[in-house]
PDB file of C-alpha atoms in Angstrom:
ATOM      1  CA  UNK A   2       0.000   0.000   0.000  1.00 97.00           C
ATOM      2  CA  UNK A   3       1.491   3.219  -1.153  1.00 98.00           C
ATOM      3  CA  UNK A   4       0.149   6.369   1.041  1.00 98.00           C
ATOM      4  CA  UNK A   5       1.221  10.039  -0.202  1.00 98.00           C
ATOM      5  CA  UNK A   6       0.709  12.302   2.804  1.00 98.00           C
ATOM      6  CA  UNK A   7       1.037  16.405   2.072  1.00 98.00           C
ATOM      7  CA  UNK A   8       2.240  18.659   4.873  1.00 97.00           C
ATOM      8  CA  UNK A   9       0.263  21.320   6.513  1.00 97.00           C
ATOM      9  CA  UNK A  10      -1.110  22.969   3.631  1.00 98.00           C
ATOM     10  CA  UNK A  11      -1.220  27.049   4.540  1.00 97.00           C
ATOM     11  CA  UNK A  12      -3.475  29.387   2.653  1.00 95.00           C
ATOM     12  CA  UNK A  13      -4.002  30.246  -1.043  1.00 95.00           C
ATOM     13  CA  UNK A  14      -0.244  30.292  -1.516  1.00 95.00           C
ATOM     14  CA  UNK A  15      -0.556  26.523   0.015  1.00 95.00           C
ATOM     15  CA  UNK A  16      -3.760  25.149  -2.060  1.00 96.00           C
ATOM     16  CA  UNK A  17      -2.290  26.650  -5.362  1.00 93.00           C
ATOM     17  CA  UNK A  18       0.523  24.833  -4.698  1.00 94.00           C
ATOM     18  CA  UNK A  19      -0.891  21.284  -4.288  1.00 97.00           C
ATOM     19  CA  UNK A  20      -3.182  21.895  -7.201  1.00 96.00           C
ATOM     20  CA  UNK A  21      -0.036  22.431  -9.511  1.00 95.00           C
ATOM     21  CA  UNK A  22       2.315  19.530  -8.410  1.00 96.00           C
ATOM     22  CA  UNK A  23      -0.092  16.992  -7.094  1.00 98.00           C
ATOM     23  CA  UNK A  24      -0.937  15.470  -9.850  1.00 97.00           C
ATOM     24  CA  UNK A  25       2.808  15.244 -11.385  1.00 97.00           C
ATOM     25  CA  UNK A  26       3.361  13.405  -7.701  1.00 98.00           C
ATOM     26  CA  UNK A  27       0.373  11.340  -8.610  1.00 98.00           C
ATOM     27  CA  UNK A  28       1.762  10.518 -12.006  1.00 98.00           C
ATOM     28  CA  UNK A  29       5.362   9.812 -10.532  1.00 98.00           C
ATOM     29  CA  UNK A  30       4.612   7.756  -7.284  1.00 98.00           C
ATOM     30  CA  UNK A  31       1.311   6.298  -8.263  1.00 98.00           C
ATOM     31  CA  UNK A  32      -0.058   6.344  -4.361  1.00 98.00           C
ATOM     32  CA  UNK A  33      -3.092   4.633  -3.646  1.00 98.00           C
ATOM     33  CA  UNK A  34      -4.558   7.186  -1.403  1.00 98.00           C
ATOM     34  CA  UNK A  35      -3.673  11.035  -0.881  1.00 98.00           C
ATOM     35  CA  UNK A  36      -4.007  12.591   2.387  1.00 98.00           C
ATOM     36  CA  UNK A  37      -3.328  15.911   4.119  1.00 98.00           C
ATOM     37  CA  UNK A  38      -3.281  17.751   6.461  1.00 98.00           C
ATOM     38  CA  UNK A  39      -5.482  21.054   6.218  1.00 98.00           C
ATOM     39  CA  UNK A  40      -6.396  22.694   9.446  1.00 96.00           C
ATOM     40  CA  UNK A  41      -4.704  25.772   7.792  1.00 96.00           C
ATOM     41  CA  UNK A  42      -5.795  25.911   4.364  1.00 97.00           C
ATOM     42  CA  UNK A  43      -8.190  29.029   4.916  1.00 96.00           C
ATOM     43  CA  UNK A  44      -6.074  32.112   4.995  1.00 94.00           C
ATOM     44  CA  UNK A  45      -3.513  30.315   7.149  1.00 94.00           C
ATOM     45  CA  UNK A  46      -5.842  28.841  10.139  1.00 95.00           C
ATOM     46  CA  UNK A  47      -8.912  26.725  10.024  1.00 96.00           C
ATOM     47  CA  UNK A  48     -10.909  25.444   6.464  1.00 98.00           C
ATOM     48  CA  UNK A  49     -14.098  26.467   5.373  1.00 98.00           C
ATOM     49  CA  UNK A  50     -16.182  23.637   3.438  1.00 98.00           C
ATOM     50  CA  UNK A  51     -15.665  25.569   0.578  1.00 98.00           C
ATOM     51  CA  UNK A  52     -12.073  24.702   0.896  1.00 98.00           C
ATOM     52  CA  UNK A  53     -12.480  21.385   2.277  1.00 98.00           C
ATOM     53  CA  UNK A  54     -14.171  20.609  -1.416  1.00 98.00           C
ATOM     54  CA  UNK A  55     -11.704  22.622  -3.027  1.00 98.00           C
ATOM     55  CA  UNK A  56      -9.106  20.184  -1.686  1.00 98.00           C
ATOM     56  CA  UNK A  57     -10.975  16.892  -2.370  1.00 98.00           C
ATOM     57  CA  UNK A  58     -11.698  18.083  -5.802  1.00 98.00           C
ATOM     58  CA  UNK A  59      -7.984  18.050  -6.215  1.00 97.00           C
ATOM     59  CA  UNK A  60      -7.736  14.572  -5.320  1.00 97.00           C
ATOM     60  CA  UNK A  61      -7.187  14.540  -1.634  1.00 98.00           C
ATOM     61  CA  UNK A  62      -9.261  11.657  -0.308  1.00 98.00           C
ATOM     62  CA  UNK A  63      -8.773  12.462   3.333  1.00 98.00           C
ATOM     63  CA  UNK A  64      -8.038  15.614   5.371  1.00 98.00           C
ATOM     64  CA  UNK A  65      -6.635  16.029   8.926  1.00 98.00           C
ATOM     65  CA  UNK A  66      -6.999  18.879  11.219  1.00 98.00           C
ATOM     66  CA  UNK A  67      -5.620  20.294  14.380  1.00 97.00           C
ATOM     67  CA  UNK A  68      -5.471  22.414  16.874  1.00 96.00           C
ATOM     68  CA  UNK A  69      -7.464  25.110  14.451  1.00 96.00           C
ATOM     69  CA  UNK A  70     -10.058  23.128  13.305  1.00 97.00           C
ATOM     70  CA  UNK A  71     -12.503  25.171  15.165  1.00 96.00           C
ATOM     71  CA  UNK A  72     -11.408  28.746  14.164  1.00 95.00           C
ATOM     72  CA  UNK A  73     -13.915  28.566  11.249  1.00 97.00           C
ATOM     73  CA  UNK A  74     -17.870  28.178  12.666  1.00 97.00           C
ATOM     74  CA  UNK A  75     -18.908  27.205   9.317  1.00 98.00           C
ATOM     75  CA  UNK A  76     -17.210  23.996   8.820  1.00 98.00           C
ATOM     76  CA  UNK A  77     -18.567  22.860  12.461  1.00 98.00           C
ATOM     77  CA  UNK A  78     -21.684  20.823  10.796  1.00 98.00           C
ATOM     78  CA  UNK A  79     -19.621  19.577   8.216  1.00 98.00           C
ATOM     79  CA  UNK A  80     -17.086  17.643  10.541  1.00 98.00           C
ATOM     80  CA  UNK A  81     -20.242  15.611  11.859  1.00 97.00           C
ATOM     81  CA  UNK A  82     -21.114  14.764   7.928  1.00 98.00           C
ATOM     82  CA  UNK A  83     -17.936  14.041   5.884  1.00 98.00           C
ATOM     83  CA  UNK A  84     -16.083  11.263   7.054  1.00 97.00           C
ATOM     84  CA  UNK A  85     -13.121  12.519   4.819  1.00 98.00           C
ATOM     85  CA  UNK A  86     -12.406  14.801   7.901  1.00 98.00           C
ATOM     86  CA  UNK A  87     -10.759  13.879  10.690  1.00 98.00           C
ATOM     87  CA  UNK A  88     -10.232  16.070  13.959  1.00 98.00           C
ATOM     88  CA  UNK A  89      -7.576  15.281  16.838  1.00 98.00           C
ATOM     89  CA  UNK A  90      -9.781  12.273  18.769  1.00 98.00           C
ATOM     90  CA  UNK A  91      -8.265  13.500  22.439  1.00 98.00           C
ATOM     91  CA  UNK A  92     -10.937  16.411  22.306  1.00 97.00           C
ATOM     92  CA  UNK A  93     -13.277  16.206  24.610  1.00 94.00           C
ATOM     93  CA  UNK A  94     -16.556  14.243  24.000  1.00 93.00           C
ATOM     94  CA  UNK A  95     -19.601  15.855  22.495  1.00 94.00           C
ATOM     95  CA  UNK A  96     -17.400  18.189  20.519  1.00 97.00           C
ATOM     96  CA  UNK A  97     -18.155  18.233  16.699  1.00 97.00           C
ATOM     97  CA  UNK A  98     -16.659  15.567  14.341  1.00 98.00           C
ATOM     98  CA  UNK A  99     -14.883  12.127  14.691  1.00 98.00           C
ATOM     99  CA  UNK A 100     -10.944  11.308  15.719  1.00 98.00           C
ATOM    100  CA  UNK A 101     -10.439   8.726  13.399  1.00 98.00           C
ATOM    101  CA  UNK A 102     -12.167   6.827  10.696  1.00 98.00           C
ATOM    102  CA  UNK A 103     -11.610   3.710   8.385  1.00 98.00           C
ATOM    103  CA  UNK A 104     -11.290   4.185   4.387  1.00 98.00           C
ATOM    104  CA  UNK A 105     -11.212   1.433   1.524  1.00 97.00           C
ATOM    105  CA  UNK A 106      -7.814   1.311  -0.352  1.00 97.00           C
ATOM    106  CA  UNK A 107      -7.867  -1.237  -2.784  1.00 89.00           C
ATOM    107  CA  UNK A 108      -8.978  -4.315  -1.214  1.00 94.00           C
ATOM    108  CA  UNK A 109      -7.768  -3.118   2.354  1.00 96.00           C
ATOM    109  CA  UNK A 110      -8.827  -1.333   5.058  1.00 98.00           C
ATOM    110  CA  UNK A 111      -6.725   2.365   6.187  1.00 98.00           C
ATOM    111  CA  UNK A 112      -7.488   3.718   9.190  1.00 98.00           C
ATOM    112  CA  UNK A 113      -6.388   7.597  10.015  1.00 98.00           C
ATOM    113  CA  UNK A 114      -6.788   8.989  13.286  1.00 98.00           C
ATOM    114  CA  UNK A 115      -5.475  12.352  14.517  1.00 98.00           C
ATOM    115  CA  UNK A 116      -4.365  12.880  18.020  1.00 98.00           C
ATOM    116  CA  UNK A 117      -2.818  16.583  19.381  1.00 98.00           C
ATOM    117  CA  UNK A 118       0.146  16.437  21.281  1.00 98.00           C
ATOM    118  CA  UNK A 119      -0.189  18.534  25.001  1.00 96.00           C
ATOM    119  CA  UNK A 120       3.131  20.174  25.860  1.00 96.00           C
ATOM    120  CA  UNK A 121       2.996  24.005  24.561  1.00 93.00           C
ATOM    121  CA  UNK A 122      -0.412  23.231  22.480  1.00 93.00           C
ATOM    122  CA  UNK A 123      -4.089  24.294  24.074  1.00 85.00           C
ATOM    123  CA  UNK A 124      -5.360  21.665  26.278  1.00 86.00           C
ATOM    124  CA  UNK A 125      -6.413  17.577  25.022  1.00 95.00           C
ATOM    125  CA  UNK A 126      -6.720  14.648  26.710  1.00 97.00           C
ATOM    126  CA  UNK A 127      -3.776  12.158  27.060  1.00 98.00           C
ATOM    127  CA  UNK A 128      -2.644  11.335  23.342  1.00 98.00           C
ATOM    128  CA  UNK A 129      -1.163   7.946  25.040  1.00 98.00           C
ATOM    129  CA  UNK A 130      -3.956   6.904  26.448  1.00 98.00           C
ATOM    130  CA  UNK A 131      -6.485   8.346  23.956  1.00 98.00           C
ATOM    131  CA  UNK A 132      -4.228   5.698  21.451  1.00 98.00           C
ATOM    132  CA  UNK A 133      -4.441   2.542  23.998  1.00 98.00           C
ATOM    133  CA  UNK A 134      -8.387   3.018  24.418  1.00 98.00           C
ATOM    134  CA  UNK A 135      -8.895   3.553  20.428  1.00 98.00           C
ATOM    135  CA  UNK A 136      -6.671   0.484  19.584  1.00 98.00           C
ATOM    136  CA  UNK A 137      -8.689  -2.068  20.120  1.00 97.00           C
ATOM    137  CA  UNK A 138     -11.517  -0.674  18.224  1.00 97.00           C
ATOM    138  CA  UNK A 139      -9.416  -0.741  15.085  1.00 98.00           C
ATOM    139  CA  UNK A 140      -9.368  -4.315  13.714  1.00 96.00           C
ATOM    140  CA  UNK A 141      -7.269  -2.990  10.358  1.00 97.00           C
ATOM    141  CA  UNK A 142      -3.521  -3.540  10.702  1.00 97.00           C
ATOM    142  CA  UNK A 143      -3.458  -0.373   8.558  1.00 98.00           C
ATOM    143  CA  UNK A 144      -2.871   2.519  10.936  1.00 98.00           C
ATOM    144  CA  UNK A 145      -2.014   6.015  10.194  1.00 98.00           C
ATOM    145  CA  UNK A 146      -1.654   8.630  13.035  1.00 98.00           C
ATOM    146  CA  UNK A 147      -1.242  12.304  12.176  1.00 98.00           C
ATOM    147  CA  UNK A 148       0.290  13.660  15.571  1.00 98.00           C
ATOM    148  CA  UNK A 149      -0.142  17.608  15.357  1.00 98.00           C
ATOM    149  CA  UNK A 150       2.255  18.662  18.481  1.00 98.00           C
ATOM    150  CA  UNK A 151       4.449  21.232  18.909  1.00 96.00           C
ATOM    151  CA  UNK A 152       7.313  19.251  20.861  1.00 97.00           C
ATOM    152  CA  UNK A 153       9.562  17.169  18.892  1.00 97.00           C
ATOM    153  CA  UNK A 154      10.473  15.231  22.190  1.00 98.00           C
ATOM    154  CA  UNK A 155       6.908  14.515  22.494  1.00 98.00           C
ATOM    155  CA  UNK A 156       6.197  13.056  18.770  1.00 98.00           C
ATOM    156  CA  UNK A 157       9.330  11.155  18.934  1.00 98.00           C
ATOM    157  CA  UNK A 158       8.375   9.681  22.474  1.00 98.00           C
ATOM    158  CA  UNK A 159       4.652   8.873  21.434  1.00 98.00           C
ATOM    159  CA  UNK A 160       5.751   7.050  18.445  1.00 98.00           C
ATOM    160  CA  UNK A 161       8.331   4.745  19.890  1.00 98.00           C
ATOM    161  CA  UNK A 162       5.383   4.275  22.252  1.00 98.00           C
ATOM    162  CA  UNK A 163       3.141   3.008  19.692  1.00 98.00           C
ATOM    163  CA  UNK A 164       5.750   1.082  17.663  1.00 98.00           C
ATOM    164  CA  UNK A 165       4.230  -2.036  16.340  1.00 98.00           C
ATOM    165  CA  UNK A 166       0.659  -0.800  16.636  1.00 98.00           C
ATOM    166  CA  UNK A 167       0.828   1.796  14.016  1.00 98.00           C
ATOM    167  CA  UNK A 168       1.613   2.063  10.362  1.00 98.00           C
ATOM    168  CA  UNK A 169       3.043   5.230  10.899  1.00 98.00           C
ATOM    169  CA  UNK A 170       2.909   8.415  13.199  1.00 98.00           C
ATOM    170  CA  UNK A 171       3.528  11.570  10.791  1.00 98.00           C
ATOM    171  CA  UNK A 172       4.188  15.169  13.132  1.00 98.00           C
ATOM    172  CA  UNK A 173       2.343  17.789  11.903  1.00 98.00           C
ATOM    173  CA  UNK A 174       2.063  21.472  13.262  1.00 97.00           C
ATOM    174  CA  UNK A 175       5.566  23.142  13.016  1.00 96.00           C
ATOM    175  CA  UNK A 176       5.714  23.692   9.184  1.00 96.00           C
ATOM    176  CA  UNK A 177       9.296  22.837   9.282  1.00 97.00           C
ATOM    177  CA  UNK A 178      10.161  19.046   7.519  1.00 98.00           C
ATOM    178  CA  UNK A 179      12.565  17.561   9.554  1.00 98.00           C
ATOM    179  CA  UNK A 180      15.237  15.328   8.491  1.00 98.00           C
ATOM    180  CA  UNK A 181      14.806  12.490  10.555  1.00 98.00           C
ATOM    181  CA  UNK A 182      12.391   9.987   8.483  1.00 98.00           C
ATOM    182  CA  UNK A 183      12.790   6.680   9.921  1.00 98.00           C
ATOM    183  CA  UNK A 184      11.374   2.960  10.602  1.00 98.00           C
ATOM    184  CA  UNK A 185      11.464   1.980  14.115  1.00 98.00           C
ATOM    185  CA  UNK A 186      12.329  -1.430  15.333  1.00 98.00           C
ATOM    186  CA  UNK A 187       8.477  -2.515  15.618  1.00 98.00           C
ATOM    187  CA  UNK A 188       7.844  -1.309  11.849  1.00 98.00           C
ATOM    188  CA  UNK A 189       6.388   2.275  12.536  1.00 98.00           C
ATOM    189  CA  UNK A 190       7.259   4.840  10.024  1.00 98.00           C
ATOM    190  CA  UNK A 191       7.885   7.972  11.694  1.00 98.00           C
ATOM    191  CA  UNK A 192       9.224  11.540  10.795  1.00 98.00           C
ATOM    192  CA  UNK A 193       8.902  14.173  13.535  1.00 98.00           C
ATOM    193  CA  UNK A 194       6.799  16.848  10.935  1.00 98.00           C
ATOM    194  CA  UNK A 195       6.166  16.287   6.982  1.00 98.00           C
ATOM    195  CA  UNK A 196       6.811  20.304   6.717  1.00 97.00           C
ATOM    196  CA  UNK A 197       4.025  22.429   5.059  1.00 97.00           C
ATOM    197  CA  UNK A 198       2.278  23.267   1.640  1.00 97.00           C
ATOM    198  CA  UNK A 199       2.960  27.027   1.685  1.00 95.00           C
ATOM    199  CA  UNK A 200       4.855  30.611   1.065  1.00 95.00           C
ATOM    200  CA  UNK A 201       8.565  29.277   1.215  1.00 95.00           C
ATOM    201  CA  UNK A 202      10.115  32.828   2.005  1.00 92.00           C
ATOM    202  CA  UNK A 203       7.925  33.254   5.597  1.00 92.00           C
ATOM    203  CA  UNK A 204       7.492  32.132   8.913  1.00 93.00           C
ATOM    204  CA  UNK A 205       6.136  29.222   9.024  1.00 94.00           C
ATOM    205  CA  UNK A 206       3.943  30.202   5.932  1.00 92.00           C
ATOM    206  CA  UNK A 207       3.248  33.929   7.836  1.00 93.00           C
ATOM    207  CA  UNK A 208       4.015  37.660   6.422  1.00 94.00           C
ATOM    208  CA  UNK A 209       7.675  37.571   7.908  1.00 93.00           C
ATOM    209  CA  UNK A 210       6.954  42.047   8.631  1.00 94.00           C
ATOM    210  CA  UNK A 211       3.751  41.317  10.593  1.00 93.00           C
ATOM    211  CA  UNK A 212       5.951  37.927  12.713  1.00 94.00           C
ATOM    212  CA  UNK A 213       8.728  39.821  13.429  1.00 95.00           C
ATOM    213  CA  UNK A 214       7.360  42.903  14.576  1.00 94.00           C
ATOM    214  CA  UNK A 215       5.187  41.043  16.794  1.00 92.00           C
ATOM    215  CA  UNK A 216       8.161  39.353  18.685  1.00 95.00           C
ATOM    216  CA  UNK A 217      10.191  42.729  19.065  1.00 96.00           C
ATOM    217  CA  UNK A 218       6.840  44.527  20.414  1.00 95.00           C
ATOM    218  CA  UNK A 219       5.129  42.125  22.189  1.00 94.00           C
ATOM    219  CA  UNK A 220       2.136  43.538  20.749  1.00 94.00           C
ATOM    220  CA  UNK A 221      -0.991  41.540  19.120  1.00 90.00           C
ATOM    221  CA  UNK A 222      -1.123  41.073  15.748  1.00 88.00           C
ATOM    222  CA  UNK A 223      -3.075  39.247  13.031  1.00 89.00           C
ATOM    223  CA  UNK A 224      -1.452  37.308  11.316  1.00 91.00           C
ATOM    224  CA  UNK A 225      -1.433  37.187   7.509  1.00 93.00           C
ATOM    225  CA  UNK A 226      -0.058  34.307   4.594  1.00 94.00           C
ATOM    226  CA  UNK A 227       3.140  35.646   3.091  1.00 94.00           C
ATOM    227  CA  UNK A 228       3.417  35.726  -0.439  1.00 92.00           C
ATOM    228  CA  UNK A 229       5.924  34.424  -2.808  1.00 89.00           C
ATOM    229  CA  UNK A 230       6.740  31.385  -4.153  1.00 93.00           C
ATOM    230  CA  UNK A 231       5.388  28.038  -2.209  1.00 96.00           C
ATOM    231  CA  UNK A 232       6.886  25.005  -1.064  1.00 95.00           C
ATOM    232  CA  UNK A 233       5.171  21.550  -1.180  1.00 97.00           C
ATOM    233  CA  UNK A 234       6.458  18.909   1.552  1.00 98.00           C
ATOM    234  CA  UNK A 235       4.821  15.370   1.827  1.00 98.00           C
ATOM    235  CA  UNK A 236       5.872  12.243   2.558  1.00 98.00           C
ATOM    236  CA  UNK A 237       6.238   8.917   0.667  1.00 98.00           C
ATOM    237  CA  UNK A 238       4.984   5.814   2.261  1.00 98.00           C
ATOM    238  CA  UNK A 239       5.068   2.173   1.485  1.00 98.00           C
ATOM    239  CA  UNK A 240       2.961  -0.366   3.757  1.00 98.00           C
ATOM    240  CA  UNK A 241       3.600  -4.132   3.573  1.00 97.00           C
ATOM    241  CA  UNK A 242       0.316  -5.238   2.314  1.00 91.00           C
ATOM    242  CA  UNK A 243      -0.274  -8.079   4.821  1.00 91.00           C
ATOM    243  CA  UNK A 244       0.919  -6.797   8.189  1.00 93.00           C
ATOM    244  CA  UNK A 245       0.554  -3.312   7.772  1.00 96.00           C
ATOM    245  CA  UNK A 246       3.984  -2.323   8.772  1.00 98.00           C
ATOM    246  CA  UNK A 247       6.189   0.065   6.851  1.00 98.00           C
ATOM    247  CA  UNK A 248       8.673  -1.007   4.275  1.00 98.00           C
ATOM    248  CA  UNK A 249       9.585   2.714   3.342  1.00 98.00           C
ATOM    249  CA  UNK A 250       9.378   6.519   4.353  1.00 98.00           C
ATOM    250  CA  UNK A 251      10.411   8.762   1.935  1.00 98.00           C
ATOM    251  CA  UNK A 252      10.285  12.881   2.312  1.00 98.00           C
ATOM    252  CA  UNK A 253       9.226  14.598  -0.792  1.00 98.00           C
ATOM    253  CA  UNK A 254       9.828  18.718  -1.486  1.00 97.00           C
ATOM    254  CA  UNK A 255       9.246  20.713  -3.982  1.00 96.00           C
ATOM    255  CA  UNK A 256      10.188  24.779  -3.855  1.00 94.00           C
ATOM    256  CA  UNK A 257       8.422  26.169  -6.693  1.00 90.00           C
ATOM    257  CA  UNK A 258      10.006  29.531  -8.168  1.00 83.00           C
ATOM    258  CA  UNK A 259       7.263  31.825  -8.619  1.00 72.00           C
ATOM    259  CA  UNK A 260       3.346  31.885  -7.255  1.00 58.00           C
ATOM    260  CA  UNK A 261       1.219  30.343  -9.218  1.00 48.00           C
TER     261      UNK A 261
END
């Protein structure tokens, strides 16, 4: 089973991006499902449905979200109706939306689940034990986790925790693709973030002026997506088709040079 998973995809800047090299990915890796993560794909924080169908159109077949997914009222009702998006499942019960769902690829069965990491991020339940209660409920081998946390240390220390029960554990929330793509001992593929889908020259996909001034004031400040030229980040996986264990993690960027 090959999965293509796309970074935290920020903004216009972010969503023009995918729709211009996602389908030359699609034509060079062949994956058998696309997923991302989109919790910033309207004007840098939150989606919209609008955007939500924007992406699918494109052919994203799933979507995670974060700690944003409720900055945008509208797509509330939408999280309870489209199983295509998934919402970190160590929110509190009763809240809008599901944690984790299962999707048909090929003649398997892939489960995605988000779960939000706690150290410097608002406040979830236990990601650990969110992931030992789920578990069991999940009778696919096929497992991927989308761990939006802030703390390398923490994404790291949940995925060696969860090591031979998971496909893979891909960090999400720092924009920044790290460099240390790797299949632990129990066959978990695990990179601490895939990077983002967004204005290269930024920070972290943010008007640099508006960042920087902020951190040398200590004022407030709204935030807006920079504009340039975008990156696209992803990850390549490959799943053994019986077991569900990872054969392969491969990280995937492309800097385009102008906005499209």
């Amino acid at each position: 089973m090959r999965i293509l998973f796309l970074g935290d995809i920020v903004g216009r800047p972010g969503r023009r991006a995918v729709a211009h090299i996602l389908p030359e990915w699609q034509a060079r890796y062949a994956p058998d499902i696309v997923i991302a993560n989109g919790e910033n794909a309207a004007g840098g924080i939150g989606i919209t449905p609008d955007i939500a169908n924007e992406l699918f159109a494109l052919g994203i077949e799933v979507l995670t979200l974060g700690n944003h997914v409720w900055q945008k009222k509208e797509i509330y009702p939408m999280l309870d109706t489209e199983p295509r998006l998934i919402r970190p499942a160590n929110y509190p019960p009763g809240v809008p939306g599901r944690g984790w769902d299962i999707f048909p690829v090929q003649d398997k069965q892939l489960a995605v689940m988000v779960l939000a990491g706690r150290v410097f991020m608002e406040h979830a339940d236990c990601p650990f034990r969110t992931f030992d209660a789920l578990r069991p409920q999940i009778e696919t081998p096929f497992l991927l986790i989308d761990f939006h946390a802030e703390a390398t240390s923490e994404k790291a220390a949940f995925a060696l925790y969860v090591d031979g029960r998971a496909s893979a554990v891909l960090g999400t929330h720092t924009h920044v693709q790290t460099a240390d793509e790797r299949i632990l001992p129990g066959g978990t593929a695990f990179i601490s973030d895939v990077g983002m889908c967004g204005p290269f020259h930024s920070v972290i996909g943010m008007d640099p002026e508006i960042v920087i001034r902020r951190f040398i004031t200590g004022m407030p400040a709204k935030f807006d997506v920079a504009k340039g030229a975008p990156v696209l980040c992803g990850v390549l996986l490959d799943l053994d088709r019986t077991r569900g264990r990872a054969l392969a993690i491969q990280r995937l960027q492309y800097r385009m040079t102008t906005g499209q």
